XYZ file of C-alpha atoms in Angstrom:
541
model
C 12.749 -33.659 -98.084
C 14.702 -30.516 -98.952
C 17.524 -31.057 -101.402
C 20.968 -29.269 -101.076
C 21.419 -26.480 -103.670
C 23.363 -27.189 -106.922
C 27.055 -26.233 -106.782
C 28.067 -23.208 -108.883
C 28.637 -19.504 -108.771
C 25.000 -18.248 -109.933
C 24.820 -17.014 -113.341
C 27.290 -19.734 -115.044
C 25.160 -22.555 -113.577
C 21.762 -20.797 -114.788
C 20.785 -19.469 -111.518
C 20.415 -16.017 -110.482
C 23.914 -14.178 -109.591
C 24.570 -13.567 -105.981
C 23.058 -10.182 -104.794
C 22.346 -8.530 -101.573
C 18.752 -7.973 -100.538
C 19.384 -4.051 -101.367
C 20.202 -4.913 -105.117
C 17.261 -7.252 -105.323
C 14.900 -4.707 -104.103
C 16.434 -2.247 -106.600
C 16.101 -4.758 -109.496
C 12.452 -5.401 -108.553
C 11.923 -1.573 -108.707
C 13.066 -1.318 -112.234
C 11.235 -4.339 -113.298
C 7.970 -2.957 -112.066
C 8.720 0.447 -113.725
C 9.183 -1.305 -116.937
C 5.726 -3.252 -116.716
C 3.686 -0.821 -114.775
C 1.186 -0.469 -117.833
C 0.605 -4.408 -117.692
C -2.108 -6.135 -115.731
C -1.115 -7.697 -112.718
C -1.982 -11.527 -113.805
C -0.135 -14.599 -115.310
C -1.228 -13.730 -118.719
C 0.357 -10.103 -118.970
C 3.385 -11.249 -117.290
C 3.664 -13.842 -120.076
C 3.211 -11.103 -122.697
C 5.830 -8.789 -121.376
C 8.623 -10.979 -120.009
C 11.461 -9.315 -117.966
C 14.847 -8.332 -119.590
C 16.886 -11.293 -120.941
C 20.030 -10.286 -118.496
C 18.001 -11.095 -115.513
C 15.424 -13.708 -116.249
C 12.857 -14.149 -113.826
C 10.206 -16.896 -115.119
C 7.351 -18.635 -113.651
C 5.753 -21.732 -114.462
C 2.105 -23.147 -113.878
C 2.503 -25.184 -110.617
C 0.183 -27.967 -112.046
C 2.628 -28.646 -114.884
C 5.910 -29.030 -112.794
C 7.249 -31.355 -110.591
C 8.695 -30.710 -107.218
C 12.155 -30.674 -108.319
C 11.278 -28.192 -111.298
C 9.536 -25.858 -108.992
C 12.745 -25.604 -106.499
C 15.169 -22.884 -107.206
C 18.380 -21.747 -105.011
C 17.809 -18.721 -102.663
C 21.459 -16.990 -102.588
C 20.900 -16.382 -98.628
C 19.731 -19.752 -97.615
C 21.560 -23.014 -97.398
C 17.903 -24.919 -98.040
C 16.050 -25.049 -101.486
C 12.955 -22.551 -101.422
C 9.830 -23.940 -103.411
C 8.607 -21.706 -106.219
C 5.261 -19.446 -106.015
C 2.029 -21.383 -105.677
C -1.461 -19.769 -106.012
C -2.928 -18.460 -102.697
C -6.033 -16.305 -101.717
C -5.864 -12.695 -102.817
C -5.053 -10.411 -99.912
C -8.202 -8.458 -98.866
C -6.324 -5.358 -96.933
C -2.845 -3.713 -97.683
C -1.684 -5.093 -94.525
C -2.403 -8.658 -95.419
C -0.572 -8.089 -98.875
C 2.359 -7.156 -96.835
C 2.360 -10.295 -94.707
C 1.888 -12.635 -97.598
C 5.186 -14.530 -98.178
C 6.285 -14.887 -101.734
C 7.787 -18.522 -101.061
C 4.963 -20.517 -99.249
C 5.693 -24.084 -98.561
C 2.359 -25.113 -98.080
C -0.474 -23.671 -100.365
C -3.435 -22.341 -98.392
C -7.072 -23.056 -99.570
C -8.074 -21.147 -102.632
C -11.549 -19.755 -103.345
C -12.658 -20.111 -106.941
C -14.131 -16.636 -107.165
C -10.950 -15.212 -105.868
C -8.311 -17.406 -107.567
C -5.365 -15.400 -108.618
C -1.715 -16.186 -109.672
C 0.988 -14.957 -107.132
C 3.631 -12.890 -108.955
C 7.171 -13.637 -108.899
C 9.444 -12.625 -105.926
C 10.585 -9.414 -107.668
C 7.326 -8.272 -108.944
C 5.883 -8.626 -105.339
C 8.987 -6.725 -104.066
C 8.363 -4.202 -106.354
C 4.602 -3.625 -105.471
C 5.629 -3.791 -101.845
C 8.144 -0.834 -102.362
C 5.506 1.154 -104.378
C 2.129 0.604 -102.744
C -1.026 0.893 -104.941
C -3.140 3.674 -103.479
C -6.114 3.142 -105.898
C -9.487 3.511 -103.949
C -10.964 0.588 -105.523
C -9.007 -1.496 -102.901
C -9.528 -1.732 -99.105
C -8.300 1.597 -97.323
C -4.537 1.661 -96.637
C -4.122 1.779 -92.501
C -0.577 2.362 -91.913
C 1.061 0.068 -89.247
C 4.078 0.806 -87.149
C 6.425 -1.075 -89.244
C 5.310 0.575 -92.505
C 5.615 4.151 -90.752
C 9.160 3.199 -89.910
C 10.054 1.798 -93.438
C 8.408 5.109 -94.976
C 10.143 7.480 -92.584
C 13.333 5.517 -92.620
C 16.336 8.249 -93.799
C 18.450 7.556 -96.860
C 21.494 5.562 -96.139
C 20.069 3.967 -93.251
C 20.464 0.109 -93.444
C 17.269 -1.143 -94.369
C 15.551 -4.345 -93.042
C 16.777 -6.213 -96.119
C 20.220 -5.450 -95.523
C 21.096 -8.016 -92.807
C 24.743 -8.437 -91.645
C 24.849 -12.307 -90.903
C 27.041 -13.391 -88.245
C 26.789 -9.996 -86.512
C 25.343 -8.821 -83.236
C 21.741 -8.339 -84.925
C 21.621 -12.140 -85.414
C 21.874 -12.644 -81.429
C 18.874 -10.612 -81.087
C 15.296 -12.120 -81.473
C 13.020 -10.011 -83.901
C 9.858 -9.410 -82.060
C 8.555 -6.922 -84.625
C 6.836 -9.681 -86.723
C 3.939 -9.679 -84.536
C 3.927 -6.460 -82.759
C 4.244 -4.044 -85.986
C 1.610 -5.430 -88.284
C -1.312 -4.388 -86.313
C -2.924 -1.138 -87.722
C -3.148 2.073 -85.531
C -6.540 3.751 -84.775
C -7.424 7.537 -85.593
C -5.608 8.393 -82.364
C -2.491 6.676 -82.872
C -2.854 3.756 -80.737
C -2.109 0.161 -81.783
C -5.637 -1.629 -82.435
C -3.972 -4.799 -81.059
C -5.960 -5.674 -77.608
C -2.899 -7.233 -76.201
C -0.691 -4.195 -76.724
C -3.666 -2.066 -74.943
C -3.373 -4.481 -71.972
C 0.253 -4.113 -71.985
C 0.017 -0.520 -71.996
C -2.440 -0.598 -69.128
C -0.273 -2.701 -67.161
C 2.670 -0.370 -67.563
C 0.585 2.411 -66.353
C -0.595 0.447 -63.255
C 2.977 -0.545 -62.548
C 3.961 3.279 -62.576
C 1.172 4.410 -60.518
C 2.125 1.589 -57.793
C 5.769 2.501 -57.855
C 5.014 6.219 -57.384
C 2.722 5.361 -54.466
C 5.402 3.256 -52.874
C 8.075 5.989 -53.262
C 5.564 8.567 -51.809
C 4.944 6.217 -48.683
C 8.418 5.386 -48.386
C 9.210 8.981 -48.299
C 6.608 9.786 -45.741
C 7.748 7.148 -43.576
C 11.280 8.131 -43.715
C 10.321 11.916 -42.895
C 8.427 10.442 -39.897
C 11.443 8.183 -38.572
C 14.191 10.657 -39.314
C 12.472 13.338 -37.395
C 13.221 11.462 -34.081
C 16.230 9.540 -34.654
C 16.907 9.180 -30.967
C 13.486 9.142 -29.438
C 11.173 7.036 -31.660
C 7.464 7.977 -31.921
C 6.716 11.712 -31.611
C 3.045 11.101 -31.026
C 1.528 13.194 -28.074
C -1.459 11.447 -27.652
C -0.477 10.281 -24.251
C -1.803 13.630 -22.464
C 0.226 16.084 -20.454
C 0.221 17.852 -16.925
C -0.286 21.565 -16.853
C 2.029 24.024 -14.978
C 5.375 23.999 -13.405
C 4.450 21.043 -10.904
C 4.830 20.858 -7.086
C 7.136 19.517 -4.452
C 10.652 18.304 -5.304
C 11.890 15.075 -6.904
C 15.593 14.309 -7.236
C 15.766 12.608 -11.013
C 18.755 11.014 -12.073
C 20.127 10.516 -15.954
C 22.145 7.660 -15.841
C 25.466 7.181 -18.153
C 24.245 6.042 -21.670
C 20.501 6.571 -21.307
C 18.465 7.450 -24.465
C 16.111 9.931 -25.140
C 13.304 7.407 -24.735
C 14.675 5.961 -21.543
C 14.793 9.439 -20.173
C 11.209 10.105 -20.829
C 10.252 6.570 -19.429
C 12.045 7.337 -16.126
C 10.514 10.730 -16.045
C 6.999 9.355 -16.131
C 8.044 6.542 -13.520
C 9.009 9.390 -11.185
C 5.820 10.984 -11.604
C 7.545 14.297 -13.153
C 5.631 13.919 -16.475
C 2.433 12.188 -17.566
C 3.427 10.740 -20.873
C 6.625 9.623 -22.488
C 5.401 10.311 -26.002
C 4.384 13.779 -25.193
C 7.737 14.758 -23.624
C 9.627 13.163 -26.488
C 7.396 15.282 -28.787
C 8.616 18.379 -27.009
C 12.190 17.561 -26.537
C 12.532 16.667 -30.400
C 11.823 20.158 -31.070
C 14.697 21.291 -28.789
C 18.416 20.893 -29.966
C 19.610 21.419 -26.435
C 18.161 18.304 -25.339
C 21.223 16.301 -26.581
C 23.356 18.305 -24.279
C 22.005 16.748 -21.184
C 24.706 15.356 -18.963
C 24.532 12.162 -16.679
C 23.829 13.081 -13.102
C 20.950 14.311 -10.580
C 18.497 17.027 -11.445
C 16.055 18.681 -8.804
C 12.518 18.524 -10.534
C 9.155 18.662 -9.376
C 6.006 16.323 -9.572
C 3.334 16.470 -12.212
C 5.024 19.019 -14.562
C 4.128 19.854 -17.990
C 6.672 18.338 -20.520
C 7.679 21.717 -21.606
C 8.235 22.689 -17.891
C 10.285 19.637 -17.213
C 12.555 19.996 -20.143
C 13.216 23.758 -19.446
C 14.222 22.675 -15.849
C 16.550 20.126 -16.900
C 18.119 22.510 -19.205
C 18.734 25.008 -16.646
C 22.157 24.717 -14.880
C 20.726 25.594 -11.667
C 18.657 22.544 -11.371
C 21.695 20.135 -11.780
C 22.720 18.643 -8.562
C 26.365 17.980 -9.041
C 27.698 14.633 -8.047
C 30.908 15.321 -9.971
C 34.337 14.245 -8.419
C 37.448 15.676 -9.615
C 40.424 13.277 -9.870
C 43.787 15.414 -10.066
C 46.630 14.149 -12.344
C 49.462 12.427 -10.741
C 47.824 10.306 -8.120
C 48.332 6.991 -7.126
C 45.703 4.165 -7.279
C 45.077 4.086 -3.529
C 45.004 7.827 -3.260
C 42.077 7.672 -6.106
C 40.312 5.085 -3.987
C 40.412 7.446 -0.977
C 39.244 10.364 -3.070
C 36.532 8.676 -4.556
C 35.228 6.955 -1.143
C 35.067 10.504 0.491
C 33.254 12.163 -2.550
C 30.649 9.666 -3.130
C 30.196 7.685 0.230
C 31.002 4.137 -1.035
C 33.203 2.364 1.451
C 37.108 2.409 0.608
C 37.145 -1.558 1.037
C 34.779 -1.931 -1.882
C 37.473 -0.072 -4.075
C 40.318 -2.250 -2.840
C 38.125 -5.325 -3.541
C 37.739 -4.292 -7.284
C 40.166 -6.566 -9.406
C 41.967 -5.223 -12.331
C 41.022 -8.234 -14.426
C 37.311 -7.143 -13.860
C 37.799 -3.722 -15.308
C 38.869 -4.562 -19.020
C 42.159 -2.772 -18.736
C 44.178 -2.524 -21.976
C 46.717 -5.113 -22.506
C 49.473 -2.573 -22.075
C 48.571 -2.518 -18.229
C 49.634 -5.997 -17.639
C 46.849 -6.467 -15.086
C 47.764 -3.449 -13.163
C 45.249 -0.354 -12.622
C 48.308 2.088 -11.890
C 48.652 4.595 -14.731
C 45.397 3.519 -16.372
C 42.708 5.006 -14.136
C 42.257 8.417 -16.224
C 42.175 11.772 -13.950
C 39.325 14.019 -15.055
C 35.894 15.048 -13.605
C 33.283 12.467 -13.252
C 29.625 12.961 -12.601
C 28.543 9.528 -11.235
C 24.891 8.653 -10.991
C 23.679 8.243 -7.336
C 24.171 4.903 -6.193
C 26.927 4.241 -8.534
C 29.248 1.237 -6.929
C 32.990 1.143 -6.687
C 33.098 -1.298 -9.509
C 31.007 1.122 -11.932
C 33.295 4.351 -11.122
C 36.570 2.669 -11.581
C 34.806 1.171 -14.932
C 34.031 4.677 -15.791
C 37.538 5.952 -15.401
C 39.111 3.018 -17.409
C 36.822 3.608 -20.158
C 37.521 6.986 -20.431
C 40.944 6.531 -20.677
C 40.742 4.050 -23.579
C 38.549 6.740 -25.326
C 41.549 9.237 -24.742
C 44.263 6.869 -25.694
C 42.337 6.344 -29.077
C 41.655 9.903 -29.857
C 45.287 10.730 -29.322
C 46.261 7.797 -31.766
C 48.565 5.949 -29.356
C 49.533 2.504 -30.851
C 48.777 -0.364 -28.337
C 52.345 -1.712 -28.922
C 53.554 1.621 -27.714
C 50.826 2.578 -24.925
C 52.776 1.108 -22.175
C 55.976 3.071 -22.725
C 54.133 6.216 -23.314
C 52.221 5.969 -20.190
C 55.324 5.174 -18.028
C 57.058 8.286 -19.498
C 54.241 10.292 -19.394
C 53.750 9.345 -15.503
C 57.344 10.430 -14.906
C 56.608 13.761 -16.677
C 53.469 14.273 -14.332
C 55.608 13.597 -11.442
C 58.619 15.643 -12.332
C 57.239 18.803 -13.861
C 55.029 21.422 -12.291
C 54.512 23.773 -15.353
C 53.050 22.576 -18.472
C 55.438 24.188 -20.699
C 58.356 22.194 -19.067
C 56.850 18.932 -19.766
C 57.953 18.087 -23.592
C 61.539 19.199 -22.037
C 61.371 16.845 -19.099
C 60.290 14.132 -21.696
C 63.301 14.862 -23.601
C 65.614 14.596 -20.852
C 64.194 11.344 -20.190
C 64.745 10.127 -23.799
C 68.242 11.465 -23.827
C 69.496 9.950 -20.630
C 67.756 6.540 -21.682
C 69.418 6.709 -25.007
C 72.808 7.233 -23.419
C 72.500 4.541 -20.831
C 72.342 6.959 -17.977
C 70.458 6.199 -15.067
C 67.226 8.653 -14.663
C 67.924 9.609 -10.851
C 64.401 10.494 -10.284
C 63.563 10.936 -6.649
C 59.726 10.595 -7.813
C 60.158 7.042 -8.658
C 61.542 6.152 -5.063
C 58.747 7.930 -3.426
C 56.239 5.610 -5.537
C 58.270 2.533 -4.509
C 58.324 3.701 -0.830
C 54.591 5.079 -1.188
C 55.663 8.148 0.571
C 54.605 11.789 -0.067
C 55.498 15.012 1.819
C 59.122 15.752 0.126
C 60.867 16.330 -2.901
C 64.258 14.781 -2.008
C 65.299 11.376 -0.763
C 67.794 9.828 1.870
C 70.940 7.923 1.253
C 69.129 4.894 2.460
C 66.079 5.214 0.066
C 68.340 5.699 -2.787
C 70.054 2.376 -1.879
C 66.714 0.669 -2.160
C 66.709 -2.304 -4.307
C 63.396 -1.733 -5.660
C 63.162 -2.067 -9.477
C 61.631 1.522 -9.347
C 64.798 3.041 -7.639
C 66.159 4.852 -10.986
C 69.143 5.895 -9.122
C 70.608 2.221 -9.388
C 68.626 0.763 -12.337
C 69.026 2.336 -15.598
C 66.297 2.837 -18.159
C 62.555 3.222 -17.474
C 60.857 1.847 -14.532
C 58.950 -1.266 -14.767
C 55.723 0.584 -15.426
C 53.702 3.832 -14.646
C 54.392 5.658 -11.333
C 51.081 7.330 -11.121
C 48.189 8.150 -13.320
C 48.957 11.064 -15.773
C 46.651 13.426 -17.763
C 46.334 14.455 -21.153
C 49.181 17.194 -21.196
C 51.741 14.560 -19.601
C 50.618 11.999 -22.144
C 51.118 14.578 -25.119
C 54.706 15.550 -23.656
C 55.670 11.979 -23.906
C 54.257 11.553 -27.415
C 55.926 14.824 -28.601
C 59.102 15.784 -26.550
C 60.816 19.129 -27.296
C 63.724 19.269 -29.187
C 67.206 19.600 -27.284
C 70.316 17.866 -25.869
C 69.637 18.358 -22.343
C 70.598 15.770 -19.851
C 69.569 17.384 -16.510
C 66.954 19.646 -14.973
C 66.068 20.868 -11.319
C 63.167 22.723 -10.032
C 64.867 25.681 -8.246
C 61.631 27.316 -6.843
C 58.890 24.796 -5.344
C 56.432 27.586 -4.995
C 56.331 28.822 -8.384
C 57.563 25.524 -10.279
C 60.426 27.102 -11.985
C 62.874 24.360 -13.639
C 66.312 24.871 -15.092
C 67.594 22.719 -17.735
C 71.411 21.731 -18.520
C 73.279 19.950 -21.161
C 76.410 19.419 -18.782
C 76.957 18.499 -15.167
C 78.849 21.466 -14.169
C 75.825 23.424 -15.405
C 73.470 21.311 -13.395
C 75.599 21.865 -10.371
C 75.250 25.584 -10.529
C 71.286 25.220 -11.060
C 71.406 22.806 -7.860
C 73.006 25.504 -5.704
C 70.060 27.803 -6.619
C 67.699 25.013 -5.230
C 69.719 24.596 -2.164
C 69.308 28.211 -1.511
C 65.660 28.442 -1.715
C 65.246 25.210 0.602
C 67.418 27.064 3.159
C 65.179 30.241 2.709
C 62.032 27.805 3.082
C 62.583 25.386 5.882
C 60.482 22.293 5.863
C 59.418 22.789 2.205
C 62.124 20.431 0.556
């Protein structure tokens, strides 16, 4: 069992002084230089002892007890046994691996029995390897090359900083660096050869995966909307015969269009059509609607005809700005042939209206031109208009909490303004009058309540109505939109003009000329111009 080292500070207790490994290595080099002419055996060492200031002694193992053969290493907390005879190394690499402090003596052959020198001498010999030719040829290892080529001032392997980061990293060089290198500079260790082979194999496999993935990506990215571009399905030739009304539905993908063309007998193969369409960027501009095509057309001829505006059979229906819901129903029914009653049966709840609509379609059927597919139902047509409105509100950045007020003001602007440039001014009058607590006194709100068109004026009886939409009596904004406004009116409500106007009047209904005033006397003068125009144009007011 190991015993703890004796207390003391080294030299004072008869032990070696505390030194770093670099100092011990330098001392060993000096000792080797002073005794370089002596044979490397026990008798010569006894005849030429080291200097008295730094004694290094060695006693025969057989004449000492275990305690006598124990001395203290300044770098270890456990005792280390003194050297014992070992088998002489046969190669320089084995000499480097021979430890000067073996705890168990290996078997010794009689014809090769030698005495292991002291630690300092071994280190000196290791620092200056013998290059005599009577020993085994010296073959460098990776570790020895690193040691010999280490630059001056670099911390050597003996200059270990204990307790530092280096102590946390395991040293794997003891087994990897002691294998000699062959003439080509490769490690003779067969395990290293296998590791290198595996590394090359992994590199080849990784490269193959990268190249294969790139090819897959190119194949797929080339047809992001259509899928496979294979043209193995065949194709017709020529421009085809007969006539086919082909419908592109809202939301159809390229693959769906190709499949529908095959089903209609227009082209022979969906994959062939997709391969042709993928090479033409204009294919993405095809709009929903009906196209007049032919039977048994080549894929290229079919694509060319679909891109020709003359082949488009317009089923578009234009919904003007400012119409009421029932007026839109009538217009859609007349344009598409769907019975009016079908539109009247559609409930607001089934259309997914914005919360600001409060369950009422009025104001939220967005006016535009729509190309409804053939056979589109009343539900589908109205749903398309509602969806278009949602998209427009989002594009304009209208907050959900303000949507109802914005659409209400926009509907008033749409009804009262005939010229686009007057819209922001009308919006400003609305905001100014509401802010001052003045009733709007708009005839258009009474027309909506009465569902009456044809005049721009109202009667005394109509202005006495108790409807919440009677802005002659009720201050503030009406309860909701009074029509379905377009983009220009919505923008005017969002961005009113700067001004202090409180009044306006259209003085020429034919041209839409409108005058604005800050005071009521100014307004009265402007109204006189309106009355003069009405007298000059009977039945128009």
